[in-house]
Tab-separated table of C-alpha atoms in Angstrom:
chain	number	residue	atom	x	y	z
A	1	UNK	CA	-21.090	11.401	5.086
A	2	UNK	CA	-17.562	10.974	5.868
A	3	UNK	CA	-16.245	8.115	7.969
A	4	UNK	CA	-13.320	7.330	10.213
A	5	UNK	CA	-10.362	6.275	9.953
A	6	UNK	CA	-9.042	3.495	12.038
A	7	UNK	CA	-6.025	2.956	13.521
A	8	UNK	CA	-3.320	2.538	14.575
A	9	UNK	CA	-2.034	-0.252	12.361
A	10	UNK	CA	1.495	-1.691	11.451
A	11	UNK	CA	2.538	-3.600	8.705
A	12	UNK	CA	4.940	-6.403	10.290
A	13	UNK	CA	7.241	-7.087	6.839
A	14	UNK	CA	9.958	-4.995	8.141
A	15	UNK	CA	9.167	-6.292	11.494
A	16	UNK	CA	9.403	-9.904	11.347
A	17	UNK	CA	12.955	-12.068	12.306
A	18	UNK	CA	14.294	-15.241	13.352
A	19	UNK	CA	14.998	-14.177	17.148
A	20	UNK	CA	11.784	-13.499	19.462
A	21	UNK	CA	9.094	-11.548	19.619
A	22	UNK	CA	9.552	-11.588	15.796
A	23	UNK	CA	9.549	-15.021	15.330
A	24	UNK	CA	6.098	-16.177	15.606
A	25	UNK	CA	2.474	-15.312	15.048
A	26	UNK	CA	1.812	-14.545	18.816
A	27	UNK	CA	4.684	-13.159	20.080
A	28	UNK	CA	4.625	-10.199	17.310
A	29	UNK	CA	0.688	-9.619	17.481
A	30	UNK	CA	1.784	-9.113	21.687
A	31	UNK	CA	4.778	-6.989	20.620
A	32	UNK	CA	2.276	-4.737	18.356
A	33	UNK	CA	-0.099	-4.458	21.143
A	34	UNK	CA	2.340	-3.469	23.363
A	35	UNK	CA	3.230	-0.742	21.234
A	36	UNK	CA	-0.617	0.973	21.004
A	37	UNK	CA	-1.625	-1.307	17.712
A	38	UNK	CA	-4.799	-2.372	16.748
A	39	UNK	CA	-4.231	-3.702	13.396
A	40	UNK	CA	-1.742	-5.774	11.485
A	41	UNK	CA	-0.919	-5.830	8.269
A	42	UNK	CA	0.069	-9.387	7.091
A	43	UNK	CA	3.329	-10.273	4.951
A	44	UNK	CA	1.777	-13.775	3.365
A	45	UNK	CA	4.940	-15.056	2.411
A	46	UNK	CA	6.646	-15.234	5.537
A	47	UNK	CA	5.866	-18.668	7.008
A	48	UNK	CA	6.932	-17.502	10.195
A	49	UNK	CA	3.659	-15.898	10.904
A	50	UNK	CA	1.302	-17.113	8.306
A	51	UNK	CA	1.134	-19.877	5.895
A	52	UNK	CA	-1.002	-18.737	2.711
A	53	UNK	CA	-1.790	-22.166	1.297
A	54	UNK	CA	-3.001	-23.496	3.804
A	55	UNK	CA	-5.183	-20.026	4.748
A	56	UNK	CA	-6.056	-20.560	0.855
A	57	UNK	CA	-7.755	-24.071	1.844
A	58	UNK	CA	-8.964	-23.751	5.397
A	59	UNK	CA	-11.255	-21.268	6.913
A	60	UNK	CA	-10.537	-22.828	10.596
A	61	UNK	CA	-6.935	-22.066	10.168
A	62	UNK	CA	-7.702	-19.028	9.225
A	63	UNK	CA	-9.799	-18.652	12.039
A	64	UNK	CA	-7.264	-19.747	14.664
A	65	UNK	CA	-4.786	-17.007	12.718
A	66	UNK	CA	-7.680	-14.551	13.576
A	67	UNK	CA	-8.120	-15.586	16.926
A	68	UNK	CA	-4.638	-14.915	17.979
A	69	UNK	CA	-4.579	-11.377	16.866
A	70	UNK	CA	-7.974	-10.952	18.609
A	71	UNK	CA	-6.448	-12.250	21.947
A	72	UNK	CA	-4.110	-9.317	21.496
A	73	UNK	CA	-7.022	-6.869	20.890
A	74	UNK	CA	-5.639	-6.472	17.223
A	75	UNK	CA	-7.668	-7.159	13.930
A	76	UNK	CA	-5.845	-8.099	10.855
A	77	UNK	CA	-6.455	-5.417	8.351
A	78	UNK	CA	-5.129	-7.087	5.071
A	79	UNK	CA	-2.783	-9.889	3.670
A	80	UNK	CA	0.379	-8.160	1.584
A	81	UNK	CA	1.199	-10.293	-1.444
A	82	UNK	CA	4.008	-7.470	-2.452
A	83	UNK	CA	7.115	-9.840	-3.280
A	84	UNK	CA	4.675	-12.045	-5.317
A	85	UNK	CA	2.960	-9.843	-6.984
A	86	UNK	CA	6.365	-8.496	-8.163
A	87	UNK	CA	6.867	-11.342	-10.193
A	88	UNK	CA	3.829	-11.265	-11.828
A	89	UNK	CA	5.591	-9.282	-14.375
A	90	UNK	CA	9.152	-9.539	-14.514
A	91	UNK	CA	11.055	-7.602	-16.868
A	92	UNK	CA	14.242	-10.175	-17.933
A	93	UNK	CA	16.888	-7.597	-16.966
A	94	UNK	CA	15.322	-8.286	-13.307
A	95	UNK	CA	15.606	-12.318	-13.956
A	96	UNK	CA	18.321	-13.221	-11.667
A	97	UNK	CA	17.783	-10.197	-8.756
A	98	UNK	CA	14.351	-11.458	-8.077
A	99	UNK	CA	14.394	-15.304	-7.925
A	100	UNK	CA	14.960	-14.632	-4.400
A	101	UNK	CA	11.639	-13.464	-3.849
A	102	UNK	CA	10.578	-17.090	-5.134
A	103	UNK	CA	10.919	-20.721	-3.983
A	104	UNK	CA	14.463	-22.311	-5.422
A	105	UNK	CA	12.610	-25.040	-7.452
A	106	UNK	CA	11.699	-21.956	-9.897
A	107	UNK	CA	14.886	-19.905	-9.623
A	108	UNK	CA	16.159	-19.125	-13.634
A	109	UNK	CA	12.552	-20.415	-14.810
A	110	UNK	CA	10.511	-17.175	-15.396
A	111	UNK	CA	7.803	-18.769	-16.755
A	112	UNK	CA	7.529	-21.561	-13.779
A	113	UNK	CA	8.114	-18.415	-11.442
A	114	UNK	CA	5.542	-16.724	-13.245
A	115	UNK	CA	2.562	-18.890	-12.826
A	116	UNK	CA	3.805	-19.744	-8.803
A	117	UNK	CA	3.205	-16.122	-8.865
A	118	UNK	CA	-0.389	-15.978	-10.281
A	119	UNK	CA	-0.990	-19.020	-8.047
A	120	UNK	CA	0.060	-17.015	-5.068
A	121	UNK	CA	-2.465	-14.320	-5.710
A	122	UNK	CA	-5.296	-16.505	-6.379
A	123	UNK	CA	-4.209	-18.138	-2.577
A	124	UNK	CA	-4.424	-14.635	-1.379
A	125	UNK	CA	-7.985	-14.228	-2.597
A	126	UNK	CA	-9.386	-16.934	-0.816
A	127	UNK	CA	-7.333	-16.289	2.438
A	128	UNK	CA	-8.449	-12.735	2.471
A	129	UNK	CA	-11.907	-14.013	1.826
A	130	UNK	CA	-11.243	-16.741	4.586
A	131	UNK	CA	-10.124	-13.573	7.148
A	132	UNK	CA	-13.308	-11.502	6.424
A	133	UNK	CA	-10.810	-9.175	4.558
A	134	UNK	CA	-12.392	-7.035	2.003
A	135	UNK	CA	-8.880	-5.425	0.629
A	136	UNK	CA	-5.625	-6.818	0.000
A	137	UNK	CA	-2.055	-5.037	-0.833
A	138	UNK	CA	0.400	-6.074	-3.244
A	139	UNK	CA	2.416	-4.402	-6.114
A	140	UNK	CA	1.978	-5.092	-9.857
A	141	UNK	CA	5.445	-6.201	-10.963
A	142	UNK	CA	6.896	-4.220	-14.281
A	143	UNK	CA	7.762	-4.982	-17.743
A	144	UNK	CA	8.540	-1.498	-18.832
A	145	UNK	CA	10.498	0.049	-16.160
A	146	UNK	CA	14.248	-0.488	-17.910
A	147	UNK	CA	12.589	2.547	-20.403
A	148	UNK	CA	11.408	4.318	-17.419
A	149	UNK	CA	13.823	7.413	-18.867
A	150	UNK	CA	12.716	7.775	-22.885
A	151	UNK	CA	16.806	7.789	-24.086
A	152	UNK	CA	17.793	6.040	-26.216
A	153	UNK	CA	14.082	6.932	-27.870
A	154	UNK	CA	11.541	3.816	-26.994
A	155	UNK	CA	10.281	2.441	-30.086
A	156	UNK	CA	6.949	3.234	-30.782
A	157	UNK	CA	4.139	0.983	-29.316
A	158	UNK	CA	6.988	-0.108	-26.413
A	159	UNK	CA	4.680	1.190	-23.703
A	160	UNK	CA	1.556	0.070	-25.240
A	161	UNK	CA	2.882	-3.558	-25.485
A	162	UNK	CA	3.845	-3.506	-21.916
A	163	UNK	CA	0.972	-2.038	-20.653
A	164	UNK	CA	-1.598	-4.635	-22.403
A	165	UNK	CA	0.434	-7.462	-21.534
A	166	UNK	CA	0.231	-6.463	-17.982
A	167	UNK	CA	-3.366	-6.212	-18.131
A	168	UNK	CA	-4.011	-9.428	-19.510
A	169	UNK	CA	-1.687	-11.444	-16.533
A	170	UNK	CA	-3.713	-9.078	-13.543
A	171	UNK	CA	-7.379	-9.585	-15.033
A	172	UNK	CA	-7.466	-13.173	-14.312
A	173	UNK	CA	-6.069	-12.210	-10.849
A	174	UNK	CA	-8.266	-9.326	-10.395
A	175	UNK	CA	-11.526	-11.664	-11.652
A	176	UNK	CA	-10.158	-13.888	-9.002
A	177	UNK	CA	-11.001	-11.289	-6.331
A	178	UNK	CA	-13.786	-10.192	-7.554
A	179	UNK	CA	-15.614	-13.748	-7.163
A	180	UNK	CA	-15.018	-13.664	-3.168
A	181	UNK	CA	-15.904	-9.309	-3.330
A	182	UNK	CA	-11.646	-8.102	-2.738
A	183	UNK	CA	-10.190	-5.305	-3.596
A	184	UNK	CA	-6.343	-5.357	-4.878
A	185	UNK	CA	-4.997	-2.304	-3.989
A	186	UNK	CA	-1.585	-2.162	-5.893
A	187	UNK	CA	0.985	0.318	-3.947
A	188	UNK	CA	1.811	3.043	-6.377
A	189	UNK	CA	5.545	2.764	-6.406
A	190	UNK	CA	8.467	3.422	-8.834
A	191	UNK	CA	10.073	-0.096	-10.091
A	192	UNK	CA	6.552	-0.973	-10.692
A	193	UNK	CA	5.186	-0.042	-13.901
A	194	UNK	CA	2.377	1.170	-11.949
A	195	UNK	CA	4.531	3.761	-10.211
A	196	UNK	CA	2.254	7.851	-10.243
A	197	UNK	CA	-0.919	8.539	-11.183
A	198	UNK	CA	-0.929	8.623	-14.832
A	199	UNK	CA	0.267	4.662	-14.686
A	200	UNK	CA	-2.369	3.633	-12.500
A	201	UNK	CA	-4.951	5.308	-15.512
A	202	UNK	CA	-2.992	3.095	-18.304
A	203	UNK	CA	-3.373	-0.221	-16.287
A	204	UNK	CA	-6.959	0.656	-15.287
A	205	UNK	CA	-7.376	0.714	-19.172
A	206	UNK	CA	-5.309	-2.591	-19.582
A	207	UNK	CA	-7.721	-4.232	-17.298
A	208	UNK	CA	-11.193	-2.998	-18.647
A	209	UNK	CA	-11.894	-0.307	-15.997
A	210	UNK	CA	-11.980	-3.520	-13.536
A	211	UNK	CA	-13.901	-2.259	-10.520
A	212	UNK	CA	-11.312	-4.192	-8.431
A	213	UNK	CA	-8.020	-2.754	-9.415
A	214	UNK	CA	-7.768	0.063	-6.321
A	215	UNK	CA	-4.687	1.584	-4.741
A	216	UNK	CA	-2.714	1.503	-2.034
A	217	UNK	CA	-1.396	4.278	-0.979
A	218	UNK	CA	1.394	5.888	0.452
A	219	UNK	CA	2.633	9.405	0.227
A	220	UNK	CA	6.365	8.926	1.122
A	221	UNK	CA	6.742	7.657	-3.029
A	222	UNK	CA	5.328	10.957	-4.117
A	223	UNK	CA	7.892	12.628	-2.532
A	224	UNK	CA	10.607	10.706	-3.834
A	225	UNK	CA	9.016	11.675	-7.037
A	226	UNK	CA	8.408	14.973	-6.378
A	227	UNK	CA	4.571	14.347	-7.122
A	228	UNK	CA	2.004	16.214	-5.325
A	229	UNK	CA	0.701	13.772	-2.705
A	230	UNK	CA	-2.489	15.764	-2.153
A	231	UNK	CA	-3.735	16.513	-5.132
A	232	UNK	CA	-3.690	12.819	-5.896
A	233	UNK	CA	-6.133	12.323	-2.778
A	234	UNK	CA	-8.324	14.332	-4.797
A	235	UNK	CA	-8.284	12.794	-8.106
A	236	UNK	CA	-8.223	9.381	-7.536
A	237	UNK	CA	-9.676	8.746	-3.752
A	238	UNK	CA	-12.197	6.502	-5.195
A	239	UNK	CA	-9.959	4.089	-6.065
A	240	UNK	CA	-7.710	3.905	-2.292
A	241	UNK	CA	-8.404	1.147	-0.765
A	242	UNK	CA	-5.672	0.995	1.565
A	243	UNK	CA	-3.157	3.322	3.392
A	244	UNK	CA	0.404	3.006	4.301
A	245	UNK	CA	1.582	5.649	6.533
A	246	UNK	CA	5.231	6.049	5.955
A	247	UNK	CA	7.227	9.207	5.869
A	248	UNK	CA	10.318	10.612	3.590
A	249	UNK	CA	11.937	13.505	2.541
A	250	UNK	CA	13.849	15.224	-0.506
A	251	UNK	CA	16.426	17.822	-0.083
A	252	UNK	CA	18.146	18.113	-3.889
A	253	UNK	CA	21.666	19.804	-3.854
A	254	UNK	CA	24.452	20.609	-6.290
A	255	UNK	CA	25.599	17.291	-6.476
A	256	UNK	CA	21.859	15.094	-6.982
A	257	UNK	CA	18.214	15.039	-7.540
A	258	UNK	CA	15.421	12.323	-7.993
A	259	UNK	CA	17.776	10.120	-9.184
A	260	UNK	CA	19.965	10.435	-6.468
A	261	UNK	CA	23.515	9.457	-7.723
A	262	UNK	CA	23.343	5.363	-6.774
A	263	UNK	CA	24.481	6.867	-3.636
A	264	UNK	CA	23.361	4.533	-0.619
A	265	UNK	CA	20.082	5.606	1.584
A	266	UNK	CA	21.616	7.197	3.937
A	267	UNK	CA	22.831	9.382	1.227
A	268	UNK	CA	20.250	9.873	-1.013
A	269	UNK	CA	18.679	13.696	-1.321
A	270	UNK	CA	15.308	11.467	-1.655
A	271	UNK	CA	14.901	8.840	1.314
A	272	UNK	CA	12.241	7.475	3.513
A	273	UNK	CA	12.004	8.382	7.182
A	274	UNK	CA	10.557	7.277	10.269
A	275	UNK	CA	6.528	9.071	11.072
A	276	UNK	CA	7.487	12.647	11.683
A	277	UNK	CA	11.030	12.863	11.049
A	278	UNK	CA	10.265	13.573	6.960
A	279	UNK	CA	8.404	16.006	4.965
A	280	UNK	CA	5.097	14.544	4.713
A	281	UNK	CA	2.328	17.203	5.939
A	282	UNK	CA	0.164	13.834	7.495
A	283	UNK	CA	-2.279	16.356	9.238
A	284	UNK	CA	-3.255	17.641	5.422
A	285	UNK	CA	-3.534	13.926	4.396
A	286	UNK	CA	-5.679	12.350	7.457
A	287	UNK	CA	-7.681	15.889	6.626
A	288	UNK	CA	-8.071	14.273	3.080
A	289	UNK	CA	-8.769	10.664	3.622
A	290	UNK	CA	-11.264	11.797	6.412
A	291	UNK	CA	-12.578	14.248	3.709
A	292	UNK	CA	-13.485	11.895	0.967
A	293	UNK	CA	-15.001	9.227	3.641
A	294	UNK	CA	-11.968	6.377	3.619
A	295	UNK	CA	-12.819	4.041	6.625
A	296	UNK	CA	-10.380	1.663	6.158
A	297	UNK	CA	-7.121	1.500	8.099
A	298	UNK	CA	-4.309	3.700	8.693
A	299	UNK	CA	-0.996	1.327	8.103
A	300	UNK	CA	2.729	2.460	9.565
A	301	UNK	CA	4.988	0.883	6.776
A	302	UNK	CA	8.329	1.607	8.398
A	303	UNK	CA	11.176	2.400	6.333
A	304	UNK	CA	14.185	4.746	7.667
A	305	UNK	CA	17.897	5.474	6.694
A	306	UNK	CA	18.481	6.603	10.107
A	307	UNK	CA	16.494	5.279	13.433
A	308	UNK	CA	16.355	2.127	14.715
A	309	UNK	CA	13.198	-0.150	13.542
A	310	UNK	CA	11.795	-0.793	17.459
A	311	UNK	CA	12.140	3.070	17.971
A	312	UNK	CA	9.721	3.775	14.778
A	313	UNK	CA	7.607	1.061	15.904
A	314	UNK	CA	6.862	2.801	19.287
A	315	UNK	CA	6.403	6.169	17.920
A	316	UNK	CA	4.245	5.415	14.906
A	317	UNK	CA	1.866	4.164	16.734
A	318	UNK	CA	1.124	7.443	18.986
A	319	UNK	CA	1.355	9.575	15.710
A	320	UNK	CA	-0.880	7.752	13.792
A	321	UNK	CA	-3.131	8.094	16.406
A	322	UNK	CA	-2.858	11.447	17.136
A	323	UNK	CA	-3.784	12.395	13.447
A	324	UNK	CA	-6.981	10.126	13.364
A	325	UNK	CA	-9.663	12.168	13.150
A	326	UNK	CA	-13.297	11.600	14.170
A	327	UNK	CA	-15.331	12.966	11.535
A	328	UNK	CA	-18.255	15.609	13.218
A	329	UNK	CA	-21.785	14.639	12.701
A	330	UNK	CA	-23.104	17.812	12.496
A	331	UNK	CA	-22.037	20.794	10.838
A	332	UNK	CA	-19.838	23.576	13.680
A	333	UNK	CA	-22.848	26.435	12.508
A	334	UNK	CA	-25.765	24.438	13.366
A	335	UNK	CA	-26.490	26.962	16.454
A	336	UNK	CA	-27.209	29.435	14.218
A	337	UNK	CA	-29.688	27.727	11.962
A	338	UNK	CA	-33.277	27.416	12.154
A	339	UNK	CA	-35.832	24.859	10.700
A	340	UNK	CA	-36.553	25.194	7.274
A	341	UNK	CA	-39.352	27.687	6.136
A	342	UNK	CA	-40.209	27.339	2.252
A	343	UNK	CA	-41.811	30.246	2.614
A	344	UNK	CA	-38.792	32.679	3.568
A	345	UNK	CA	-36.889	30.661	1.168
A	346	UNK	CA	-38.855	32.033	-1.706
A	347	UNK	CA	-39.449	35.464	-0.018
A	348	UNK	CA	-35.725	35.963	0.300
A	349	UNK	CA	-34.990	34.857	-3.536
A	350	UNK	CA	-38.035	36.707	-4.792
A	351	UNK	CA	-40.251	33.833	-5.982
């Protein structure tokens, strides 16, 4: 039977600042539960609000960490690993732009920033373990993305190269989970090599079928892509794990498409917009996620060219929770049924 969503939730990466309430574990988990929350969604790497070693090593901290959001009446839905699961796979064009997302004693050593990386995830296994987390969000970095577009022509076996080579960095990651029963859900998302559907199929591939490799997902990317976010429910909604609810919309002209021109956000024909201000039909995607039995949470990721971040925050959470839906237990015809008679059965097929 299906199951039901649960919500609202809000990621806090966007969130999350040097002045107050953004500046600490408690004041944001009481800003998010002022706004309607009852989840958070965990950037690990900010040590403003969480320190992932040391949630790595010690249950009690992790504990405490819990015990703050449950003072607030929030759970913690998942840990995000996205900026170091980025540089799990670096491609070397990327080098220099994403040694930020690292500590400086690796910065211009991709191979030091590399295994910090790995290290990361591992940390992120046992923290989520630690939490009583059962899924866990990241992305899955990208080696082949430079060749996204096929001109000049990729050499044969290009793809294939990058493809194995990312499976054989994530397994140990993903066999990492699996001890303490995690699922990784990467976010499908373009700059990742694992960026539509038919990615996500290579890498499961890479990685054996690994039972752990799940997705994330979010339907604003599709857009940008043009990509039919519902169908995708369909085919792969054994594999979501986890759900960001974010919203976007494309409106191609004379002048751009998907590719968008470099032009800034704001200018973009493709761009990400704040819940119910895009394209996104949510009511057909709750509708789907309800359908195939997801009962994880429902996560506002906000992202928007145009309103302010506190604004989004205050209305996500009433439109998430308008479109959660609690699945019926019984089927609307029921009235007109009757118990079942194996002998009108037969009579009425002619047995």
């Amino acid at each position: 039977m299906p199951t039901n969503v649960k919500g609202p939730a809000i990621f806090l990466a966007q969130f999350a600042g040097d002045a107050a309430p953004f500046n600490s574990w408690d004041a944001i988990c009481r800003w998010a539960a002022g706004h309607g929350y009852k989840g958070v969604q965990v950037p690990s790497w900010d040590g403003r609000l969480f320190d992932l070693a040391k949630a790595a090593s010690s249950k009690g901290y992790c504990d405490e960490i819990a015990g703050v959001a449950r003072s607030h009446g929030l759970a913690i839905t998942e840990l995000s690993t996205h900026l170091q699961g980025q540089l799990v796979a670096v491609n070397p064009a990327y080098d220099s732009a994403f040694d930020a997302f690292a500590p400086a004693a690796v910065h211009g050593k991709p191979k030091e920033r590399q295994a910090w990386a790995v290290e990361q995830m591992k940390h992120a296994a046992k923290a989520s373990r630690h939490l009583g987390l059962d899924a866990h969000v990241t992305f899955s970095g990208a080696l082949a993305w430079p060749y996204v577009y096929p001109w000049p022509q990729r050499p044969a076996g290009l793809i294939e190269a990058a493809f194995a080579e990312l499976g054989k960095r994530w397994t140990p990651i993903l066999d990492a989970f699996d001890e303490v029963g995690v699922d990784v859900c990467y976010e499908i998302h373009p700059g990742e090599d694992i960026f539509d559907g038919a990615t996500f199929e290579m890498f499961v591939d890479a990685v054996g079928g690994h039972k752990r490799a799940a997705i994330n997902y979010d339907p604003s990317h599709f857009v940008l892509q043009q990509l039919d976010y519902l169908a995708f429910i369909d085919i792969y909604h054994e594999r979501i794990k986890a759900f960001h609810v974010k919203d976007a919309e494309f409106n191609p002209d004379g002048r751009q498409g998907v590719y968008s021109g470099y032009q800034p956000w704001i200018s973009r024909a493709g761009r990400f917009r704040s819940l119910g201000d895009g394209q996104v039909d949510f009511g057909s995607v709750f509708s789907k996620m309800a359908q195939y039995g997801y009962d994880s949470w429902a996560v506002l990721e906000w992202e928007c060219a145009l309103k302010h971040p506190e604004d989004g925050a205050r209305e996500g959470a009433e439109f998430i929770r308008s479109h959660l839906i609690r699945v019926t237990e019984k089927a609307f015809d029921d009235f007109a049924g009757g118990e079942t008679d194996t002998k009108q059965i037969n009579a009425m097929l002619g047995l």
